[in-house]
C-alpha positions as a printed NumPy array, in Angstrom:
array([[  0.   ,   0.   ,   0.   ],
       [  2.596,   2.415,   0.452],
       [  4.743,   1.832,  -2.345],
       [  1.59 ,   2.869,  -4.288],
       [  1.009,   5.492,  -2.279],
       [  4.398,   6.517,  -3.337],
       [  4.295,   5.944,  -6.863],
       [  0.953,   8.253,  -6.652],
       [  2.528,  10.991,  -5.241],
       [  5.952,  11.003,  -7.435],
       [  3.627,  10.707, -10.417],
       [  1.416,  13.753,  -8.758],
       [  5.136,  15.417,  -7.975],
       [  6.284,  15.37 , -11.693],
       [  3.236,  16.61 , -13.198],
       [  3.046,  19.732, -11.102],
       [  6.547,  20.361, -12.235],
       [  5.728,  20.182, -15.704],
       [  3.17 ,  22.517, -15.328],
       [  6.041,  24.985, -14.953],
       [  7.645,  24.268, -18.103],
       [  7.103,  27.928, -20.439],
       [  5.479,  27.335, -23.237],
       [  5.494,  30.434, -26.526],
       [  1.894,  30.833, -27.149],
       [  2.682,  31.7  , -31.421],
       [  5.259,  29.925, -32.737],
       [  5.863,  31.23 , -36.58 ],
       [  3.718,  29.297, -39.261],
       [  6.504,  28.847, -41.182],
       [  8.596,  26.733, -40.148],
       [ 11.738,  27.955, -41.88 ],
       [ 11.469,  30.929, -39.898],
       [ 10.596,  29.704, -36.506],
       [ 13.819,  27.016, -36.916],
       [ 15.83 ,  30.718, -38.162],
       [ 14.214,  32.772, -34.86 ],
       [ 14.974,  29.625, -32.407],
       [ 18.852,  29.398, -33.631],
       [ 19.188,  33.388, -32.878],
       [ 17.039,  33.158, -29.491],
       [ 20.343,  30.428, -28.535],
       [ 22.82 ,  33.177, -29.404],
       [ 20.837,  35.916, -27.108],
       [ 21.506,  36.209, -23.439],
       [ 18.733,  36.367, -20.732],
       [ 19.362,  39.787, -19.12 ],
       [ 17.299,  38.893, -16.147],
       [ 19.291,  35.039, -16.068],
       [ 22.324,  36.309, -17.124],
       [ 23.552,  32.772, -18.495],
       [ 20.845,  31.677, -20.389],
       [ 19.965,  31.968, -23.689],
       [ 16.256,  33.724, -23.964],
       [ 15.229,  30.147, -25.324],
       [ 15.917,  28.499, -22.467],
       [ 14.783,  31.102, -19.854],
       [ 11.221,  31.305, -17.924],
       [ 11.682,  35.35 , -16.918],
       [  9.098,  37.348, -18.324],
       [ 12.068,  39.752, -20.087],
       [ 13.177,  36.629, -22.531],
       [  9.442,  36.011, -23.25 ],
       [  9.057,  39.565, -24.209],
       [ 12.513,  38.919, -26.347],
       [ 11.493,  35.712, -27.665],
       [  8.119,  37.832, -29.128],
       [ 10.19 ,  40.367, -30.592],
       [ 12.957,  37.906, -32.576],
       [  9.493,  36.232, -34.048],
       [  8.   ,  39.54 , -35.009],
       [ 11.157,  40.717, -36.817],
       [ 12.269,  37.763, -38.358],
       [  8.649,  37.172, -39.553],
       [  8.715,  40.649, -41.069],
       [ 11.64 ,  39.585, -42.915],
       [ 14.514,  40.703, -41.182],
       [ 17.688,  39.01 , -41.469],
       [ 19.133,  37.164, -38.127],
       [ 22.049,  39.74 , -38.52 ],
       [ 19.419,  42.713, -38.475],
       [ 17.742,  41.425, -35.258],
       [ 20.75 ,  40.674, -33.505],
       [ 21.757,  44.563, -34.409],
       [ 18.772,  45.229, -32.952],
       [ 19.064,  43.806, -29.513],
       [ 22.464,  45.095, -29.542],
       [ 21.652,  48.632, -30.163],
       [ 19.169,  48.273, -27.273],
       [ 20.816,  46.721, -24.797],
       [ 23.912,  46.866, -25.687],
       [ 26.873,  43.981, -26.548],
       [ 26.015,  42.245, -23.449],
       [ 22.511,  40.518, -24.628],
       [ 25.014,  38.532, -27.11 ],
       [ 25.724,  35.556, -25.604],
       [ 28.934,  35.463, -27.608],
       [ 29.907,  39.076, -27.533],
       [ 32.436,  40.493, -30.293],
       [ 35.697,  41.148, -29.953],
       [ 36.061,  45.265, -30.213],
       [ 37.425,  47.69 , -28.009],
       [ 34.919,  48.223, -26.1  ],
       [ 35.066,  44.309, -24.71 ],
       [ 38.468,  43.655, -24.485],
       [ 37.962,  43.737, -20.755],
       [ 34.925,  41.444, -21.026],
       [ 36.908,  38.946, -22.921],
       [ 40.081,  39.373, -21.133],
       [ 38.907,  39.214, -17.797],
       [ 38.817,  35.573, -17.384],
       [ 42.85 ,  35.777, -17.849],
       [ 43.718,  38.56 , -15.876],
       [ 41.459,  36.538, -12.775],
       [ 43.65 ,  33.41 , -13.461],
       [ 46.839,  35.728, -13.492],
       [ 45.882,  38.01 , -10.28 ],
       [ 45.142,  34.177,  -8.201],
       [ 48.839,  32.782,  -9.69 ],
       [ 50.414,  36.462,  -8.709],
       [ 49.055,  35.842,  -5.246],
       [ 49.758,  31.964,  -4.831],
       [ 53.682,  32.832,  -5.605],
       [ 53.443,  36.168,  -3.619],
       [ 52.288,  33.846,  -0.289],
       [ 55.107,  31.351,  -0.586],
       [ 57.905,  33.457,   0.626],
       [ 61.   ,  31.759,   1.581],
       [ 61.194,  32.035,   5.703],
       [ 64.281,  33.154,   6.621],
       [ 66.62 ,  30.746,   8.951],
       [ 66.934,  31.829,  12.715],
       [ 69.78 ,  33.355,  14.14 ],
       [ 72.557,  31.74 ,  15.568],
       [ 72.512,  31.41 ,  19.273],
       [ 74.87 ,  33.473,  21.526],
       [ 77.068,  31.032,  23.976],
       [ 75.087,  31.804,  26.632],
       [ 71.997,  30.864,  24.993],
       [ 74.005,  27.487,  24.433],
       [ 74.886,  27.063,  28.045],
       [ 71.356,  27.511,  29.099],
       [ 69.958,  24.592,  26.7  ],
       [ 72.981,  22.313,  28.14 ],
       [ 71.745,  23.088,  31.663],
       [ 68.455,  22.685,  31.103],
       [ 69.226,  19.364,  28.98 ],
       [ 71.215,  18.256,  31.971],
       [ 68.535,  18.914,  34.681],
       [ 66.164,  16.469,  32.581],
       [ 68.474,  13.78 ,  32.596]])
């Protein structure tokens, strides 16, 4: 009785969670185009995810993107054109693959420069520790005493 009990509710479990699942209301009726408009909504970043393409994302923001890819490409826009688009509204950063221009070189080189600033401060913590002084003769002749006293 309980294992069925169990299936029931893991069955119950998963079907609430697929209830979750975002679903685009319009897909294009061609499908030519909606194949073209799902490849560019894999190149555009999620700006409310961050690290998820707008095809892949539930936040309202990529649904909103998702509508406007499908309205331009079904106008006849190129993939290039839409992708301008974004750009010029929200700047290199919705690419999920920015270019490489001037005004990313820090985006693309940042990766590097973290990797070089951790290695700078690995070597920088491994400094050699210097040997102690020698001891003075009286220094000496208190260890023999209190070596002698022990014995």
């Amino acid at each position: 009785m309980r294992q069925v009990l169990g299936t029931i509710m893991l069955l119950f479990g998963l079907s609430v969670a697929a209830l979750g699942v975002a679903v685009d209301e319009k897909p294009l009726p061609d499908p030519a185009q909606e194949a073209q408009a799902r490849a560019l909504m894999k190149e555009i970043r999620c700006l409310v995810c961050q690290n998820q393409s707008i095809e892949d994302s539930n936040a309202d923001l990529a649904r909103d993107l998702r509508a406007i890819v499908r309205e331009r490409i079904a106008l006849g826009d190129s993939p290039e054109n839409v992708r301008s688009y974004l750009v010029d509204r929200y700047g290199d950063w919705v690419l999920l693959k920015p270019p490489i221009k001037t005004s990313t070189y820090f985006l693309w080189a940042s990766p590097f420069l973290a990797v070089l600033v951790i290695v700078f401060l690995l070597l920088g913590r491994k400094k050699a520790v210097a040997a102690p002084a020698p001891l003075s003769e009286d220094e000496e002749a208190q260890i023999k005493a209190l070596l002698e006293r022990q014995e």
